Amino acid sequence: MFATLLHSMARTSARFFFILSGEHSTLPLAELKAILQAYSIDYRIVGSFYKLIEVEADHAKLELIAGRGGYVDEMGEEVLHTEDNISSIKEGVESADLEQFLSSEDTFSVRVLRFGGVSKDLSRVHLESYLGGLLAEKTGAKVDLRSPKKPFRGILAGSLFHLGLITHQRPKGSIHRRRPRKRAVFHPSTMPPKLARCLVNLSEVRDGETFLDPFCGVGGIAIEASLLGCEVVGVDALSRMVRSARRNLAHFGLKSYGLLRGDARNLPLRSADAIATDPPYGTGASTLKSTTKDILASFLPQAKVILSPGGKVVFASPLGTGAVDLAESHGFKVFDRHELYVHRSLTREILVLGEN
Ligand SMILES: C[S@@+](CC[C@H](N)C(=O)[O-])C[C@H]1O[C@@H](n2cnc3c(N)ncnc32)[C@H](O)[C@@H]1O
């Protein structure tokens, strides 16, 4: 399954690694691609194994997107990759150009991950201290496992070993703090933060753009779009939901004046750059005597009118709603489709739509 191109890179670009969440088989990579696409970053996927994705791209541009992905746990720049045995790793480190990553004044750590039960004869702990010794000897830098200036990541994946410098890691506790029960107002229909963030990113919205959630509920998706720097408009048919969403955004210090009571079948705004939403299914959230299918059938033509050229609509619905047919019958092209098992009686279908 591992595919890698070992040829030399173009001068302007570097090789990066992303460690994605293993929570879903297709959403994390789709989210990463959508973020790269949204920021017009030319990239090439040069390797992938389980949660590891290797990308060649422009160094400065990739910094722009650090921390945006709900399902991106870590990113960094690759220093080297070799075969997964001690002699190749030693040779790789000795011949690597380490100066650009580590100097004698730096402190550093090396932590190794193993994906998919590979390279069993290499102990992670042994490899960490072996690499620590090699890097210290070659650069004069000192090991500091508690608060290193330069945290290195080793990854055993497939038949290769990768060594990289971590440039971004999801801050500890950041997801926990945004969990539905930690917000000012809880509602069972709300979306967990990683999935909500992923839906926002699948819409390819950029910071500063107008983002719409036409069924905003207590604001699970609106919070994530707002944290990404979007101008958020959230609409819900129930005043109490709008009030709760306002409280939830305020809880995170986010602007809440874009949250309004309204009907998604008759939207109170003229344009939006991107839309991501989770309409009511009639279980956790009320469909107000309608059905998910009928609500979507009335909402999609509205979405078509207000969406900026090239804009995307992302929505979830219970599998079996007939979302693909519905989207196509309203003149949308289905760019992407994912299934997400929630529990015995609910599997969500997530669609990414755009202009035909
Ligand atoms: C699944 S909830 C949204 C949850 C939200 N994404 C979150 O993460 O907190 C769906 C919401 O749609 C609202 N709703 C139902 N019919 C509507 C309509 N016609 N127009 C706008 N909102 C509607 C419900 O009141 C409910 O709050």
Coordinates of C-alpha atoms and ligand atoms in Angstrom, one line a residue:
M1 CA 0.0 0.0 0.0
F2 CA 2.9 2.3 0.5
A3 CA 3.8 4.3 -2.6
T4 CA 6.7 6.7 -2.4
L5 CA 8.8 8.5 -4.9
L6 CA 12.4 8.7 -3.8
H7 CA 13.6 11.2 -6.4
S8 CA 15.0 14.6 -5.5
M9 CA 12.6 17.4 -4.8
A10 CA 12.2 20.7 -6.6
R11 CA 14.2 23.4 -4.8
T12 CA 11.2 25.6 -3.8
S13 CA 9.3 22.8 -2.2
A14 CA 10.0 20.5 0.7
R15 CA 8.6 17.2 1.9
F16 CA 6.1 17.3 4.7
F17 CA 4.4 14.7 6.8
F18 CA 0.9 14.8 8.2
I19 CA -0.3 12.4 10.9
L20 CA -4.1 12.1 10.5
S21 CA -6.6 10.9 12.9
G22 CA -7.5 7.2 12.5
E23 CA -11.1 7.9 13.5
H24 CA -12.5 7.5 10.0
S25 CA -11.3 5.8 6.8
T26 CA -11.9 8.6 4.3
L27 CA -12.8 11.9 6.0
P28 CA -9.3 12.9 7.4
L29 CA -7.6 12.7 4.0
A30 CA -10.5 14.4 2.2
E31 CA -10.3 17.2 4.8
L32 CA -6.6 17.7 4.3
K33 CA -7.0 17.8 0.5
A34 CA -9.9 20.3 0.8
I35 CA -7.7 22.6 3.0
L36 CA -4.8 22.4 0.5
Q37 CA -7.2 23.1 -2.3
A38 CA -8.9 26.0 -0.5
Y39 CA -5.6 27.8 0.0
S40 CA -4.5 27.0 -3.7
I41 CA -1.4 25.1 -2.5
D42 CA 0.2 23.1 -5.2
Y43 CA 1.0 19.8 -3.7
R44 CA 1.8 16.2 -4.5
I45 CA 1.0 13.3 -2.3
V46 CA 4.3 11.3 -2.5
G47 CA 3.6 8.6 0.1
S48 CA 0.9 7.3 2.4
F49 CA 0.7 4.6 4.9
Y50 CA -2.2 4.2 7.4
K51 CA -2.3 7.6 9.2
L52 CA 0.8 9.0 7.6
I53 CA 0.5 11.2 4.5
E54 CA 3.6 12.6 2.8
V55 CA 3.2 15.7 0.8
E56 CA 5.6 17.8 -1.4
A57 CA 4.6 21.4 -1.3
D58 CA 5.8 25.0 -0.8
H59 CA 7.2 25.5 2.7
A60 CA 5.8 28.9 3.4
K61 CA 2.4 28.1 2.1
L62 CA 2.0 25.0 4.3
E63 CA 2.5 27.1 7.4
L64 CA -0.7 28.9 6.5
I65 CA -2.8 25.9 7.1
A66 CA -1.2 24.6 10.3
G67 CA -3.9 23.9 12.9
R68 CA -6.9 24.1 10.5
G69 CA -7.7 20.4 10.2
G70 CA -10.0 18.7 12.7
Y71 CA -8.6 15.4 11.8
V72 CA -4.9 16.5 11.4
D73 CA -3.1 15.5 14.6
E74 CA 0.4 16.7 13.7
M75 CA 2.4 18.1 10.8
G76 CA 6.1 18.6 10.2
E77 CA 8.9 18.8 7.7
E78 CA 10.6 15.6 6.7
V79 CA 14.4 15.4 7.4
L80 CA 15.0 12.0 5.8
H81 CA 13.5 8.7 5.1
T82 CA 15.3 5.4 4.8
E83 CA 14.7 1.7 4.9
D84 CA 13.6 0.5 8.4
N85 CA 16.8 -1.0 9.7
I86 CA 19.5 0.4 12.0
S87 CA 22.3 0.5 9.4
S88 CA 20.2 2.4 6.9
I89 CA 18.9 4.8 9.6
K90 CA 22.5 5.5 10.7
E91 CA 23.6 6.1 7.2
G92 CA 20.6 8.3 6.6
V93 CA 21.3 10.5 9.6
E94 CA 25.0 10.7 8.9
S95 CA 24.4 11.9 5.3
A96 CA 21.5 14.2 6.0
D97 CA 21.8 17.9 5.9
L98 CA 20.8 18.5 9.5
E99 CA 22.0 22.1 9.8
Q100 CA 18.7 23.6 8.6
F101 CA 16.8 21.7 11.3
L102 CA 19.1 21.6 14.3
S103 CA 22.0 23.7 15.6
S104 CA 24.4 23.3 18.6
E105 CA 22.3 25.9 20.6
D106 CA 19.1 23.9 20.3
T107 CA 17.5 21.4 22.6
F108 CA 15.6 18.5 21.0
S109 CA 13.7 15.3 21.5
V110 CA 12.9 12.3 19.3
R111 CA 9.7 10.4 19.7
V112 CA 8.9 7.4 17.5
L113 CA 5.5 6.1 16.3
R114 CA 4.9 2.8 14.7
F115 CA 2.0 2.5 12.3
G116 CA 0.3 -0.8 11.5
G117 CA 2.5 -3.2 13.6
V118 CA 5.4 -2.9 11.1
S119 CA 9.2 -3.2 11.7
K120 CA 8.7 -5.3 14.9
D121 CA 12.4 -6.0 15.3
L122 CA 13.1 -2.3 16.0
S123 CA 12.2 -1.2 19.5
R124 CA 10.7 2.3 19.6
V125 CA 12.4 3.1 22.9
H126 CA 15.7 1.9 21.7
L127 CA 15.3 3.8 18.4
E128 CA 14.5 7.0 20.2
S129 CA 17.6 7.0 22.4
Y130 CA 19.8 5.8 19.4
L131 CA 18.6 8.7 17.3
G132 CA 19.0 11.1 20.2
G133 CA 22.6 10.0 20.5
L134 CA 23.3 10.3 16.7
L135 CA 21.7 13.7 16.4
A136 CA 23.5 15.1 19.5
E137 CA 26.8 13.8 18.2
K138 CA 26.3 15.2 14.7
T139 CA 25.0 18.7 15.7
G140 CA 26.2 19.3 19.3
A141 CA 22.5 20.0 20.3
K142 CA 21.3 18.7 23.7
V143 CA 18.4 16.3 24.4
D144 CA 15.5 17.7 26.4
L145 CA 12.6 15.4 26.6
R146 CA 10.4 17.8 28.6
S147 CA 10.4 21.0 26.6
P148 CA 12.6 20.6 23.5
K149 CA 13.0 23.6 21.2
K150 CA 13.0 21.1 18.3
P151 CA 10.7 18.1 18.7
F152 CA 11.6 15.4 16.1
R153 CA 9.2 12.7 15.1
G154 CA 10.3 9.2 13.9
I155 CA 7.7 7.1 12.1
L156 CA 7.9 3.5 11.2
A157 CA 5.5 3.0 8.4
G158 CA 5.4 0.2 5.8
S159 CA 9.0 -0.8 5.1
L160 CA 10.4 2.7 5.7
F161 CA 11.5 4.9 8.6
H162 CA 10.8 8.6 8.4
L163 CA 12.4 11.3 10.5
G164 CA 10.9 14.8 10.6
L165 CA 10.8 18.0 12.6
I166 CA 7.3 18.6 14.1
T167 CA 6.1 22.1 13.1
H168 CA 2.6 21.8 14.4
Q169 CA 0.8 19.6 16.9
R170 CA -2.8 19.9 18.0
P171 CA -2.6 21.8 21.4
K172 CA -3.3 19.4 24.3
G173 CA -6.9 19.7 25.6
S174 CA -8.1 21.9 22.7
I175 CA -10.7 19.4 21.5
H176 CA -11.7 18.4 25.0
R177 CA -12.5 22.1 25.8
R178 CA -14.8 22.3 22.8
R179 CA -16.7 19.1 23.5
P180 CA -20.6 19.5 23.5
R181 CA -20.9 19.0 27.2
K182 CA -18.2 21.6 27.9
R183 CA -20.0 24.4 26.1
A184 CA -22.4 26.9 27.8
V185 CA -25.5 25.1 26.4
F186 CA -25.7 21.4 25.5
H187 CA -28.1 19.9 23.0
P188 CA -28.1 16.2 21.9
S189 CA -28.4 17.2 18.2
T190 CA -25.0 19.0 18.2
M191 CA -21.9 17.8 16.4
P192 CA -18.6 16.9 18.0
P193 CA -15.8 19.4 17.3
K194 CA -13.6 17.3 15.0
L195 CA -16.4 16.3 12.7
A196 CA -17.9 19.8 12.7
R197 CA -14.4 21.2 11.8
C198 CA -14.0 18.7 9.1
L199 CA -17.4 19.6 7.5
V200 CA -16.3 23.3 7.5
N201 CA -13.0 22.4 5.9
L202 CA -14.7 20.2 3.3
S203 CA -16.6 23.4 2.2
E204 CA -13.1 24.8 1.2
V205 CA -13.9 28.1 3.0
R206 CA -11.0 30.4 3.9
D207 CA -10.6 32.8 6.8
G208 CA -12.4 36.1 6.1
E209 CA -15.0 34.5 3.8
T210 CA -18.7 34.3 4.6
F211 CA -19.7 30.9 5.8
L212 CA -23.3 29.8 6.3
D213 CA -24.8 27.1 8.5
P214 CA -28.5 27.3 7.6
F215 CA -29.5 24.8 10.4
C216 CA -27.2 26.0 13.0
G217 CA -28.8 24.5 16.1
V218 CA -26.7 25.3 19.2
G219 CA -23.7 26.2 17.0
G220 CA -21.4 23.2 16.8
I221 CA -20.4 23.9 13.2
A222 CA -20.6 27.7 13.6
I223 CA -18.1 27.6 16.5
E224 CA -15.5 25.8 14.3
A225 CA -16.0 28.1 11.3
S226 CA -15.7 31.1 13.5
L227 CA -12.5 29.7 15.1
L228 CA -11.1 29.4 11.6
G229 CA -11.7 33.2 11.1
C230 CA -14.8 33.0 8.9
E231 CA -17.6 35.6 8.9
V232 CA -20.3 33.2 10.2
V233 CA -24.0 33.4 9.5
G234 CA -26.0 30.8 11.4
V235 CA -29.7 30.4 10.9
D236 CA -32.2 28.3 12.9
A237 CA -36.0 28.1 12.9
L238 CA -36.2 28.1 16.7
S239 CA -35.4 31.2 18.7
R240 CA -34.2 29.1 21.7
M241 CA -31.6 27.4 19.4
V242 CA -30.4 30.7 18.2
R243 CA -30.1 32.0 21.7
S244 CA -28.2 28.9 22.8
A245 CA -25.8 29.2 19.8
R246 CA -25.1 32.8 20.7
R247 CA -24.2 31.7 24.2
N248 CA -22.0 29.0 22.9
L249 CA -20.1 31.2 20.6
A250 CA -19.7 33.9 23.3
H251 CA -18.4 31.1 25.6
F252 CA -15.4 30.8 23.3
G253 CA -15.0 34.6 22.9
L254 CA -16.5 34.5 19.3
K255 CA -18.7 37.0 17.6
S256 CA -22.3 35.9 17.6
Y257 CA -24.1 38.7 15.7
G258 CA -24.4 36.6 12.6
L259 CA -26.7 34.1 14.3
L260 CA -30.4 34.7 13.3
R261 CA -33.8 33.1 13.6
G262 CA -35.0 32.1 10.1
D263 CA -36.1 29.3 7.8
A264 CA -33.5 27.6 5.7
R265 CA -36.2 27.2 3.0
N266 CA -36.4 30.9 2.7
L267 CA -33.0 32.2 3.6
P268 CA -32.5 35.7 5.0
L269 CA -29.2 36.4 3.2
R270 CA -28.1 37.2 -0.4
S271 CA -24.7 35.4 -0.6
A272 CA -22.4 33.0 1.0
D273 CA -18.9 31.8 0.0
A274 CA -19.4 28.3 1.5
I275 CA -22.1 26.3 3.3
A276 CA -21.7 23.4 5.7
T277 CA -24.6 22.0 7.7
D278 CA -26.4 19.2 9.4
P279 CA -30.1 19.5 8.9
P280 CA -32.6 18.0 11.4
Y281 CA -33.2 14.3 11.1
G282 CA -36.5 14.4 13.2
T283 CA -34.8 12.4 16.1
G284 CA -32.5 14.7 18.1
A285 CA -33.6 17.8 16.3
S286 CA -37.1 18.7 15.2
T287 CA -37.9 18.9 11.5
L288 CA -40.9 21.0 12.5
K289 CA -43.5 18.6 11.0
S290 CA -41.6 18.2 7.8
T291 CA -39.0 15.5 6.8
T292 CA -35.3 15.7 6.2
K293 CA -35.8 15.0 2.5
D294 CA -38.5 17.7 2.1
I295 CA -36.4 20.3 4.0
L296 CA -33.4 19.6 1.9
A297 CA -35.5 19.7 -1.3
S298 CA -36.6 23.3 -0.3
F299 CA -33.2 24.3 1.0
L300 CA -31.0 23.2 -2.0
P301 CA -32.5 25.6 -4.6
Q302 CA -31.9 28.4 -2.1
A303 CA -28.3 27.3 -1.6
K304 CA -27.8 27.4 -5.4
V305 CA -28.9 31.0 -5.6
I306 CA -26.8 32.4 -2.7
L307 CA -23.6 30.4 -3.2
S308 CA -20.6 32.4 -4.7
P309 CA -19.3 31.0 -8.0
G310 CA -17.2 27.9 -7.3
G311 CA -18.5 27.7 -3.8
K312 CA -19.2 24.3 -2.1
V313 CA -22.2 23.0 -0.1
V314 CA -21.4 20.3 2.4
F315 CA -24.2 18.5 4.3
A316 CA -24.9 15.4 6.3
S317 CA -28.1 13.4 6.3
P318 CA -29.1 10.0 7.5
L319 CA -28.1 7.3 5.0
G320 CA -31.3 6.4 3.0
T321 CA -32.5 10.0 2.6
G322 CA -31.6 9.9 -1.1
A323 CA -29.3 12.8 -0.8
V324 CA -27.3 12.1 -4.0
D325 CA -30.4 12.0 -6.2
L326 CA -31.8 15.0 -4.4
A327 CA -28.6 17.0 -5.0
E328 CA -28.3 16.0 -8.6
S329 CA -31.9 16.7 -9.3
H330 CA -31.3 20.3 -8.1
G331 CA -28.5 20.7 -10.5
F332 CA -25.5 20.2 -8.2
K333 CA -22.5 18.0 -8.9
V334 CA -21.6 15.6 -6.1
F335 CA -17.8 16.0 -5.7
D336 CA -17.3 13.7 -2.8
R337 CA -19.3 11.3 -0.6
H338 CA -18.6 9.7 2.8
E339 CA -20.4 7.4 5.1
L340 CA -20.0 7.8 8.9
Y341 CA -21.4 5.1 11.3
V342 CA -22.8 6.9 14.4
H343 CA -24.8 4.1 16.1
R344 CA -27.1 1.1 15.2
S345 CA -29.9 3.3 13.9
L346 CA -27.9 6.1 12.3
T347 CA -25.2 6.2 9.6
R348 CA -24.6 9.6 8.2
E349 CA -24.0 10.3 4.6
I350 CA -21.8 13.4 4.0
L351 CA -21.9 15.0 0.6
V352 CA -19.7 17.7 -0.9
L353 CA -21.6 19.6 -3.7
G354 CA -20.6 22.3 -6.2
E355 CA -21.6 23.7 -9.5
N356 CA -22.2 21.3 -12.3
Ligands
LIG1 C1 -29.1 18.7 13.7 S1 -29.5 20.3 14.4 C2 -28.1 21.3 14.0 C3 -27.0 21.0 15.0 C4 -25.8 21.9 14.7 N1 -25.1 21.6 13.5 C5 -24.8 21.8 15.9 O1 -23.7 21.2 15.7 O2 -25.0 22.3 17.0 C6 -30.7 20.9 13.2 C7 -31.3 22.2 13.5 O3 -32.2 22.6 12.4 C8 -33.2 23.4 12.9 N2 -34.3 23.4 11.9 C9 -35.3 22.6 11.7 N3 -36.0 23.0 10.6 C10 -35.4 24.2 10.2 C11 -35.7 25.0 9.1 N4 -36.7 24.8 8.2 N5 -34.9 26.1 8.9 C12 -33.9 26.3 9.8 N6 -33.6 25.5 10.8 C13 -34.4 24.4 11.0 C14 -33.6 22.7 14.2 O4 -34.3 23.6 15.1 C15 -32.2 22.2 14.7 O5 -31.7 23.1 15.7

